[in-house]
Coordinates of C-alpha atoms and ligand atoms in Angstrom, one line a residue:
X1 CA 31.6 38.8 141.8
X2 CA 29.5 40.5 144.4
X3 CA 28.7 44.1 145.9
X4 CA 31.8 43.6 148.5
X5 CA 34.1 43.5 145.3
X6 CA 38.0 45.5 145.6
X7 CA 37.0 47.1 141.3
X8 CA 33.9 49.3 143.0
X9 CA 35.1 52.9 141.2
X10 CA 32.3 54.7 143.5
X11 CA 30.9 55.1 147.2
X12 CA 27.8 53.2 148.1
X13 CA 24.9 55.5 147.5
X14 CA 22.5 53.6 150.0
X15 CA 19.9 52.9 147.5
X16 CA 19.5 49.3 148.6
X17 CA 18.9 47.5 145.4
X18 CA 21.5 45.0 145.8
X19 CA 20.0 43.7 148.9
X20 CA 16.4 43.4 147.0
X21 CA 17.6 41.6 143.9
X22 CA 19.9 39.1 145.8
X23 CA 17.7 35.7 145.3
X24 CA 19.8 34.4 148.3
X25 CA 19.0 36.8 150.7
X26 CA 22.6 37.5 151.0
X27 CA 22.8 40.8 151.7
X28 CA 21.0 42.6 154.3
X29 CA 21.2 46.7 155.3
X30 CA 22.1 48.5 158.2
X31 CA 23.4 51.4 158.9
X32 CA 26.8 52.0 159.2
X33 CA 28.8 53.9 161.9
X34 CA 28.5 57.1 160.4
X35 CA 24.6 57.0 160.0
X36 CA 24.7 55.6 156.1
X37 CA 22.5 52.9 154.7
X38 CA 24.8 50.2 153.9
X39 CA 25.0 46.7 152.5
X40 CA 26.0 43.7 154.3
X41 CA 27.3 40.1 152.6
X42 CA 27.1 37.1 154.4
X43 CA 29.5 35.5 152.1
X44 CA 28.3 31.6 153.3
X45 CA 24.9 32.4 151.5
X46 CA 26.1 34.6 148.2
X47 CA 26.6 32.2 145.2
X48 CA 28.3 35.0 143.2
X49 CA 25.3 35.0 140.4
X50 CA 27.0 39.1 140.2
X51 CA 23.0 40.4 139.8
X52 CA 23.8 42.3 142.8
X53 CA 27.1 44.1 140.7
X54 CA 24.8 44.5 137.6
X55 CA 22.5 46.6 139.0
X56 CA 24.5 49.0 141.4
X57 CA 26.2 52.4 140.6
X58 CA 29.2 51.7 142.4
X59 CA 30.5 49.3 139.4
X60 CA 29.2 51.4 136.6
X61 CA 32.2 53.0 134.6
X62 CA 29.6 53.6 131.8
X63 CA 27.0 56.0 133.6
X64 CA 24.8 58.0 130.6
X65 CA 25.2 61.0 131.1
X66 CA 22.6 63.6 129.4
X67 CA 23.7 66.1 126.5
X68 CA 23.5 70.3 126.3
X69 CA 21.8 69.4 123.1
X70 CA 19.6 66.4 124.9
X71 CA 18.6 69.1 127.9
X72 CA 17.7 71.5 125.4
X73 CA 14.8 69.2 124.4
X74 CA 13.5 68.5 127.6
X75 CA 10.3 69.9 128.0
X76 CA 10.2 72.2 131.1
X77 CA 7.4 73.4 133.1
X78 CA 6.6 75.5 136.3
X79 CA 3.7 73.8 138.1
X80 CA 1.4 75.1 141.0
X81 CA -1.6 73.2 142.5
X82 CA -4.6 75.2 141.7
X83 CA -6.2 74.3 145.1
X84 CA -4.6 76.2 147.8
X85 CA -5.5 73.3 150.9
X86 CA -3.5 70.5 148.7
X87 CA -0.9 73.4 148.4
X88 CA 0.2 73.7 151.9
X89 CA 0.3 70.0 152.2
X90 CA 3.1 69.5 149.3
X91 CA 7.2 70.6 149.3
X92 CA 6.9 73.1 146.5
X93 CA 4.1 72.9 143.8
X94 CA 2.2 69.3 144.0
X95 CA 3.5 67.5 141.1
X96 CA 4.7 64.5 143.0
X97 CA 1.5 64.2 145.1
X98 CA -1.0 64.9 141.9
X99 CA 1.2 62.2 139.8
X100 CA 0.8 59.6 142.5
X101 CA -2.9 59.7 142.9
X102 CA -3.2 59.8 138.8
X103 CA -1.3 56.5 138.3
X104 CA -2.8 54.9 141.0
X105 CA -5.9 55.8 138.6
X106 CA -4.7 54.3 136.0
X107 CA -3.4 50.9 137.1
X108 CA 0.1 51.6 138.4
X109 CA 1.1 50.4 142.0
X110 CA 2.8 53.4 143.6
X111 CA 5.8 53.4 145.5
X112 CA 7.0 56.3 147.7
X113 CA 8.2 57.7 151.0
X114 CA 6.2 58.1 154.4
X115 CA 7.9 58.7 158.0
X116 CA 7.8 56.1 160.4
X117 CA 8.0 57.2 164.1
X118 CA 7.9 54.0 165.6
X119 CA 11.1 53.5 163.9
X120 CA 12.4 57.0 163.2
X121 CA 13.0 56.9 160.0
X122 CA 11.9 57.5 156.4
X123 CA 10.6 54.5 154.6
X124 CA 9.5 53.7 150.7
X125 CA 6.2 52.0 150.8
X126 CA 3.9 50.2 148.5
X127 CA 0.9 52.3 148.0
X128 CA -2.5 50.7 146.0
X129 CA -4.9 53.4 146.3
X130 CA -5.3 57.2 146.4
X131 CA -5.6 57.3 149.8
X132 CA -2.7 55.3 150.3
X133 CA -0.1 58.0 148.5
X134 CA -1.6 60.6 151.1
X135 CA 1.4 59.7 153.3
X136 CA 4.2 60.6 150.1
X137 CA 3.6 64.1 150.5
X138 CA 6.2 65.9 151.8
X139 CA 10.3 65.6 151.2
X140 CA 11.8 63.8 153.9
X141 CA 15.2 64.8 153.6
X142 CA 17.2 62.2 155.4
X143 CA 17.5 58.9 153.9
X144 CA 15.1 56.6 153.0
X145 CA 14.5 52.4 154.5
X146 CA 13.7 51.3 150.9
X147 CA 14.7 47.7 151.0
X148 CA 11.1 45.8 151.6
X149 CA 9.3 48.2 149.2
X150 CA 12.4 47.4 146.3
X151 CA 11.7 43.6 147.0
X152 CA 8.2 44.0 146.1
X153 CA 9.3 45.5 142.8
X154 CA 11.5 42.6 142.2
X155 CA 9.2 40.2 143.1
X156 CA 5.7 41.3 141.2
X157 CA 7.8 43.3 138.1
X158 CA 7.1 40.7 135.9
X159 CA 2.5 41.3 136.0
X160 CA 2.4 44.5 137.4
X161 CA 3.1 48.3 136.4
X162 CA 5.0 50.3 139.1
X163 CA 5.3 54.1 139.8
X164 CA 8.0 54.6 141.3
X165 CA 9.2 57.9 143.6
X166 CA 12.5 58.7 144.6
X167 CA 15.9 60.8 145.0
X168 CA 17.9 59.3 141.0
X169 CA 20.2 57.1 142.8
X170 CA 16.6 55.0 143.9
X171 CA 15.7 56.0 140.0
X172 CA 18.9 54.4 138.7
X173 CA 19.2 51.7 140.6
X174 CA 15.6 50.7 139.4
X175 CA 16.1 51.6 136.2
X176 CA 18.8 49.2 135.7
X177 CA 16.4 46.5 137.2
X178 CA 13.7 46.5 135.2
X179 CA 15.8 47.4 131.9
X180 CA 17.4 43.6 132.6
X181 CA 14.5 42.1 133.5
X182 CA 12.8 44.0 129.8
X183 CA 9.8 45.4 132.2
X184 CA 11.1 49.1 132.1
X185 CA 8.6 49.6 129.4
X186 CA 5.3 49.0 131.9
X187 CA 6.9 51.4 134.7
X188 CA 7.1 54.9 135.4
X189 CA 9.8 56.3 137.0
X190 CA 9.7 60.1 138.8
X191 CA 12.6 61.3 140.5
X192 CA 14.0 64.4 142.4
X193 CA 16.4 67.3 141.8
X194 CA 18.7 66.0 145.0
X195 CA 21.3 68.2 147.4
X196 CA 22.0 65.0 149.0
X197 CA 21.0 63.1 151.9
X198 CA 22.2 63.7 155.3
X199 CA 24.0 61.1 157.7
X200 CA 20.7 59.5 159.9
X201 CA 23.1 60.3 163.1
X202 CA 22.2 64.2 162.6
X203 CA 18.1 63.2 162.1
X204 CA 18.6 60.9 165.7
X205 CA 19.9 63.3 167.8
X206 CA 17.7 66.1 166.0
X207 CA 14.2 63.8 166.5
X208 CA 15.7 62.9 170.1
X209 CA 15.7 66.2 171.2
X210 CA 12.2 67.3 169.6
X211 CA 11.0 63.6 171.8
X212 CA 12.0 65.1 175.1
X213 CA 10.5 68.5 174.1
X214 CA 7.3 67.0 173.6
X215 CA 7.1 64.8 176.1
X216 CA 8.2 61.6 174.3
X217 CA 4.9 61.2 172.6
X218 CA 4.2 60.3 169.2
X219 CA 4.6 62.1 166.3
X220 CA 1.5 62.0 164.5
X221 CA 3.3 63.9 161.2
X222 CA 6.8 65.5 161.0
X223 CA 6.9 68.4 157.9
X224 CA 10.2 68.7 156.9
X225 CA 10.1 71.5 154.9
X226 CA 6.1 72.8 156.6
X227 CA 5.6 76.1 154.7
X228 CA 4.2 77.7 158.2
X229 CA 6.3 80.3 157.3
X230 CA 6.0 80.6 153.4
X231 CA 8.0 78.7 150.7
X232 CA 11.0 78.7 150.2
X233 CA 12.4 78.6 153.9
X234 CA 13.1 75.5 155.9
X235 CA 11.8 75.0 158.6
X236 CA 10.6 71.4 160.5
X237 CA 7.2 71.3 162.2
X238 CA 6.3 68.3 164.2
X239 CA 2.2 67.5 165.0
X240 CA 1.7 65.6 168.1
X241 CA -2.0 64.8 169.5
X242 CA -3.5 67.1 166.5
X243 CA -1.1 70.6 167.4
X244 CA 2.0 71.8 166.1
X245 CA 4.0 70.7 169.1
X246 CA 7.3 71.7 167.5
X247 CA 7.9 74.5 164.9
X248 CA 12.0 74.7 164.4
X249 CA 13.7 78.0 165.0
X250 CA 13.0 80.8 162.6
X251 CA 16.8 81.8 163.3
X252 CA 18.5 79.0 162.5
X253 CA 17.4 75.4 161.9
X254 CA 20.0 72.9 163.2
X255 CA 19.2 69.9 161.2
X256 CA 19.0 72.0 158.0
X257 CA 22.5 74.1 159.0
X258 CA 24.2 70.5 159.0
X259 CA 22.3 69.6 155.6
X260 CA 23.8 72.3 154.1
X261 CA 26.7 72.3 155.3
X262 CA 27.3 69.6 152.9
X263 CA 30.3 68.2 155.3
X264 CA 28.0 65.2 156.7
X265 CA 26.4 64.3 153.2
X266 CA 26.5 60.2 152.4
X267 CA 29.9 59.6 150.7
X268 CA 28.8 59.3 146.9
X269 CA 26.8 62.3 147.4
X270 CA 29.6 64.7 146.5
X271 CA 30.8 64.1 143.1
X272 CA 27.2 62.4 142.4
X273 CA 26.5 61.9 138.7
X274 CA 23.2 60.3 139.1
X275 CA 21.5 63.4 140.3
X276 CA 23.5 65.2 137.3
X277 CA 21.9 63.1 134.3
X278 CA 18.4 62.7 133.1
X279 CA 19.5 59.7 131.2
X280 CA 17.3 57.4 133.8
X281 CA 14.1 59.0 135.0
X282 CA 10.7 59.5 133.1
X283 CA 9.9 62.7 135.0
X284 CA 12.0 64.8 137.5
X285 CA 10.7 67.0 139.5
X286 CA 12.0 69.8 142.2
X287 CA 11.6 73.2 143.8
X288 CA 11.0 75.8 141.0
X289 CA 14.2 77.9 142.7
X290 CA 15.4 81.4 140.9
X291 CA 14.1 84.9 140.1
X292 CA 11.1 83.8 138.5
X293 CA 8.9 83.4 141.8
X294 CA 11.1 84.5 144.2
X295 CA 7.7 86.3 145.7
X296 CA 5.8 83.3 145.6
X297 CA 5.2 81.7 149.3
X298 CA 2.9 79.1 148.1
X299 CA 5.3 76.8 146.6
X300 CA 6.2 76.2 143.0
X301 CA 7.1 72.6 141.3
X302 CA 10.0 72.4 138.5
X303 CA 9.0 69.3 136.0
X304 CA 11.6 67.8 133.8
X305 CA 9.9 65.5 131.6
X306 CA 12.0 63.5 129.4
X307 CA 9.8 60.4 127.9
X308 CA 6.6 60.0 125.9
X309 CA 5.3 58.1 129.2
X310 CA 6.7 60.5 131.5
X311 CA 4.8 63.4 128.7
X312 CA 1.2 61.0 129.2
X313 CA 1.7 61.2 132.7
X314 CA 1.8 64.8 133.2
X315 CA -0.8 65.5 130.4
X316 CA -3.3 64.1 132.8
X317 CA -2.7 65.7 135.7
X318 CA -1.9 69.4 133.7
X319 CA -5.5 70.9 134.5
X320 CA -5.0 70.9 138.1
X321 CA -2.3 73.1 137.5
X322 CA -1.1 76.8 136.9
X323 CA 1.7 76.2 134.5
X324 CA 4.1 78.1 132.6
X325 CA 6.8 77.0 129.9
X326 CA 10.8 77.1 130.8
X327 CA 13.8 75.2 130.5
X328 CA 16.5 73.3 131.9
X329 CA 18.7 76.1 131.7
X330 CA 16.3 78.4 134.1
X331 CA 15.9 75.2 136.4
X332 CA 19.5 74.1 136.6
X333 CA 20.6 77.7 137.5
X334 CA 20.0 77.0 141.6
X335 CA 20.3 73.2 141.8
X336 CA 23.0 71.0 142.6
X337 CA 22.6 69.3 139.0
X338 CA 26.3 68.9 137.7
X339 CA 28.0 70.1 141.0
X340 CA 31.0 68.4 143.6
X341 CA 31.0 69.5 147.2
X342 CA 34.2 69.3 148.5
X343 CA 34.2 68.4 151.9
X344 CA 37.0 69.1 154.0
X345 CA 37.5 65.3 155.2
X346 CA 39.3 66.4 158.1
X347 CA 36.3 68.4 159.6
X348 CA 33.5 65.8 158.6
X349 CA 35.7 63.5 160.9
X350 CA 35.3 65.5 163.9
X351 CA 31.7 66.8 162.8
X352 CA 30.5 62.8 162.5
X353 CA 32.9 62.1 166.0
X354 CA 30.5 65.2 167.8
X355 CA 27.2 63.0 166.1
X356 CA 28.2 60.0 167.6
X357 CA 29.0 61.7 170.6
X358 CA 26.2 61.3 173.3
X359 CA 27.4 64.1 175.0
X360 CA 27.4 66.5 172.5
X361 CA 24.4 68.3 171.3
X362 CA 23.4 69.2 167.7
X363 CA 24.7 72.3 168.6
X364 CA 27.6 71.3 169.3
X365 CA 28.5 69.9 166.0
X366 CA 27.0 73.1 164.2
X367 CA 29.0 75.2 166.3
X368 CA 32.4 73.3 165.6
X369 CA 31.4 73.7 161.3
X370 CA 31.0 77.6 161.6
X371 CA 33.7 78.0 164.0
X372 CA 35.8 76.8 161.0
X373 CA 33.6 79.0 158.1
X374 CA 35.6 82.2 156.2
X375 CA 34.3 85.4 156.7
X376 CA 32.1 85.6 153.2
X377 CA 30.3 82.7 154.7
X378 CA 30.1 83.8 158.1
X379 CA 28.4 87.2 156.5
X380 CA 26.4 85.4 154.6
X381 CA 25.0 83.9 157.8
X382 CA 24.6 87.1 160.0
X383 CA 22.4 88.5 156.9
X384 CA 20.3 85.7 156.8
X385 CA 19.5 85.8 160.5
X386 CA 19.1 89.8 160.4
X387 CA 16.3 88.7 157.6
X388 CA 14.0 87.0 159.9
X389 CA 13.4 90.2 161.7
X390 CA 12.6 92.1 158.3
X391 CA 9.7 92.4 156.7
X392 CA 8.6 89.8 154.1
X393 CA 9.4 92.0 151.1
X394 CA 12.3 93.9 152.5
X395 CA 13.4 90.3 153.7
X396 CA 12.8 89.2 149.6
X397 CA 14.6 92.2 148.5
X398 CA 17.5 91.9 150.4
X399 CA 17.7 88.0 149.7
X400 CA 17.4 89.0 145.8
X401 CA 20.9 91.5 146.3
X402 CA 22.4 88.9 148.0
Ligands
FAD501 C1 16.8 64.3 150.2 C2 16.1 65.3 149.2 C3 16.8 66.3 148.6 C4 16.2 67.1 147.7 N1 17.0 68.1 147.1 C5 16.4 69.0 146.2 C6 17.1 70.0 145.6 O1 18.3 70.1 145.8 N2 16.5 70.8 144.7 C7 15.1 70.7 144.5 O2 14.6 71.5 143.7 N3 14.4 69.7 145.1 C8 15.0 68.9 145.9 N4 14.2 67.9 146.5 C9 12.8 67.7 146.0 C10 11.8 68.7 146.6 O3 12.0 68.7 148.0 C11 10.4 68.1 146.4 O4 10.3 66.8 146.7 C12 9.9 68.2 145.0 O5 9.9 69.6 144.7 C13 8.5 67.6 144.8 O6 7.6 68.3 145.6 P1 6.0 68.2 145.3 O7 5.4 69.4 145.9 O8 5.8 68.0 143.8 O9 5.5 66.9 146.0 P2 5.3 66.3 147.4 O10 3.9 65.9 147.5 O11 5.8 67.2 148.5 O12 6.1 65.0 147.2 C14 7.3 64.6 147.7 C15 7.8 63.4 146.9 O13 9.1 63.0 147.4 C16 9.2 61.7 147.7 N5 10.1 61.6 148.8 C17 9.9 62.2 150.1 N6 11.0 61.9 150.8 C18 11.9 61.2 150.1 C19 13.2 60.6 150.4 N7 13.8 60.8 151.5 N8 13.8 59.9 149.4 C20 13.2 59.7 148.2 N9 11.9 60.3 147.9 C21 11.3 61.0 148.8 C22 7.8 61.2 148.1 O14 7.6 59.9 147.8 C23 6.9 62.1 147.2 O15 6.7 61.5 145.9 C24 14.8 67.0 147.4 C25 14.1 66.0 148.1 C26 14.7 65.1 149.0 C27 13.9 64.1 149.6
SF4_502 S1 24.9 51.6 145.6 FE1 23.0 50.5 146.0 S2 23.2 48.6 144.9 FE2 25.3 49.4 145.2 S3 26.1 48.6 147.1 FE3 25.1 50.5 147.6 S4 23.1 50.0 148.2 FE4 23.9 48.2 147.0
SF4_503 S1 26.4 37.7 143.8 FE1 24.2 37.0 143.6 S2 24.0 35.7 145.5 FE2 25.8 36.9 145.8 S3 25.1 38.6 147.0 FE3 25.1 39.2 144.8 S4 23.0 38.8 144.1 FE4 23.3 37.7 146.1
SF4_504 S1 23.2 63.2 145.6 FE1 21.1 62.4 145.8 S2 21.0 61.0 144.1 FE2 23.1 61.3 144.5 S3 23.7 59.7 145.9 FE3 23.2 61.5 147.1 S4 21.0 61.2 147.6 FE4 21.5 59.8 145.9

């Protein structure tokens, strides 16, 4: 039995495990058609050993999930780097970035996710010193090439301790590695509170565009969510030859109108249980969303932590920190934890047709989703662009009545 198997009860989730565990080199990824990591057999090499099946999601009918009772005992924090510079360098409060460097300290190889211009995507790699995780900080929120990075796990499991980063379905899929190969004990694993991950065909032609805007130069760092503007907004800034060569528009972002559109999302992303359960991850971390600091513009971290190592881990980095104490229930209150999207399939057939399309613009495809929005939504939109001419606090105020 292999990963092309008919008894898969799920979508692929792109996480690319199967392809790093296969000790034939079987499989190799690509993506598909509609911008999706996805798996590829070359049926002449697989020698159906089913390690591939054992440690993918699309097989599992026994995912764990995580308890009312079990959340309740997850310890909870809010978390804000102390030093303002590191601040503006993070997504929200610096956990990720502060973790990294710490268990490089203490031993652990760290693995996590840089941009790659040269090949336009978002890549795991295989970081050995502090300097190294400089390149982690930052979401990228498009998928992420994490195949060569995942066969370096495989490969050096066995004598070394990993950190590893990642959206849960990376977390999962790792998890279930190591718990086979009885090395789970010498790794950390940190994860994400996840939306999803958009189709790479709405990154392309967004990164295309920004390329002829600039000249077709290189990017020397693309901020996915830069905080130019304050937390909590989203907004993509690229740097080319040391400036901010491209800031997005404060109207309306394209890229970020098709994340969240949730119509061009990978497949299992909808009715996703791996970003619903804690049952795999050591720490989890995300944007501390809610009433709490809805003034804040400096960016605050959410940390989940649900293991004694995950507990160690944080301990050490905790000074460098403004924390308060909270709970799931606070967190969970603006995150996708425990939702479904539900896509109209008709619609993300003609929105992934206008992706593929080369004469179409992003536009385009934006246009055609709110062309087909109610009117509560299409409110819902006007006030949010009439907000970027208001004040900050009236802007905060009217996004709180909202
Ligand atoms: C696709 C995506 C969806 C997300 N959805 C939510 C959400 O719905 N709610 C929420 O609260 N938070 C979400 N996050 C997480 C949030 O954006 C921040 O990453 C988190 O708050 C940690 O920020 P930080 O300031 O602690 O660290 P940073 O220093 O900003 O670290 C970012 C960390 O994310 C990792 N990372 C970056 N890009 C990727 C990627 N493409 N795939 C896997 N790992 C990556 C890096 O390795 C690094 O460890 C999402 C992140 C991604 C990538
Ligand atoms: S979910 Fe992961 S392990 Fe399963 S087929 Fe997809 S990429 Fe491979
Ligand atoms: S069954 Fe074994 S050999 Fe075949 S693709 Fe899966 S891991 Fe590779
Ligand atoms: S929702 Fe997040 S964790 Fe789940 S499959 Fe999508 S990207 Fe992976």
């Amino acid at each position: 039995m292999n990963i092309t198997d008919k008894s898969a009860i799920r979508d692929c989730t792109s996480c690319q495990m199967c392809a790093a565990v296969c000790p034939r080199d079987a499989i190799t990824i690509r993506l598909n058609e509609d911008g999706f990591y996805r798996p590829y057999l070359d049926a002449n090499k697989c020698v159906d050993c089913g390690l591939c099946v054992k440690v993918c999601y699309k097989f599992d009918s026994d995912v764990k999930v995580t308890t009312a009772d079990e959340e309740n005992r997850i310890t909870v924090k809010s978390a804000q780097y102390r030093q303002n510079e590191l601040l503006e360098k993070v997504t929200s409060g610096g956990v990720a970035d502060a973790l990294a460097k710490e268990l490089v300290k203490q031993g652990y190889t760290c693995i996590g996710v840089t941009y790659n211009d040269e090949r336009h995507r978002a890549e795991h790699i295989v970081a050995h010193t502090e300097g190294e995780t400089d390149a982690f900080r930052g979401s990228k929120y498009i998928q992420s090439y994490s195949l060569d990075a995942f066969k370096t796990l495989v490969k050096n499991a066995k004598d070394t301790k990993f950190a590893l980063f990642g959206l849960p379905c990376h977390i999962y899929a790792a998890h279930k590695f190591l718990t086979l190969r009885r090395q789970r004990e010498n790794c950390i694993l940190i994860d994400l509170f996840c939306h999803g991950c958009p189709s790479m065909l709405v990154w392309n032609k967004y990164e295309q565009a920004i390329k002829r805007q600039v000249g077709n130069k290189k990017f020397d760092d693309v901020q996915f969510r830069s905080k130019v503007r304050g937390w909590g907004t989203f907004y993509v800034v690229v740097v080319v030859e040391g400036v901010k060569a491209f800031i997005s528009s404060p109207k309306h972002d394209e890229f970020y109108s098709l994340f969240f559109s949730d119509h061009v999302l990978n497949d299992a992303c909808s009715d996703c249980k791996l970003r619903s359960t804690m049952a795999y991850t050591d720490i989890r971390l995300g944007d501390f969303w809610g009433k709490r600091y809805l003034n804040d513009r400096k960016g605050v971290s959410a940390v989940a932590v649900t293991s004694e190592r995950g507990k160690k881990a944080f301990d050490a980095i905790k000074d460098l920190f403004k924390t308060e104490d909270s709970c799931m229930a606070e967190v969970l209150v603006k995150q996708s934890y425990g939702k479904v999207y539900t896509p109209n399939m008709e619609l993300r057939k003609r929105m992934l047709d206008g992706l593929r399309d080369s004469h179409k613009t992003l536009k385009d495809v934006v246009d055609l989703y709110y062309s087909r929005q109610g009117l509560a939504m299409k409110a819902k939109r006007w006030l949010k662009t009439i907000n970027w001419y208001l004040p900050f606090d009236l802007m905060r105020l009217l996004k709180r009545f909202v």
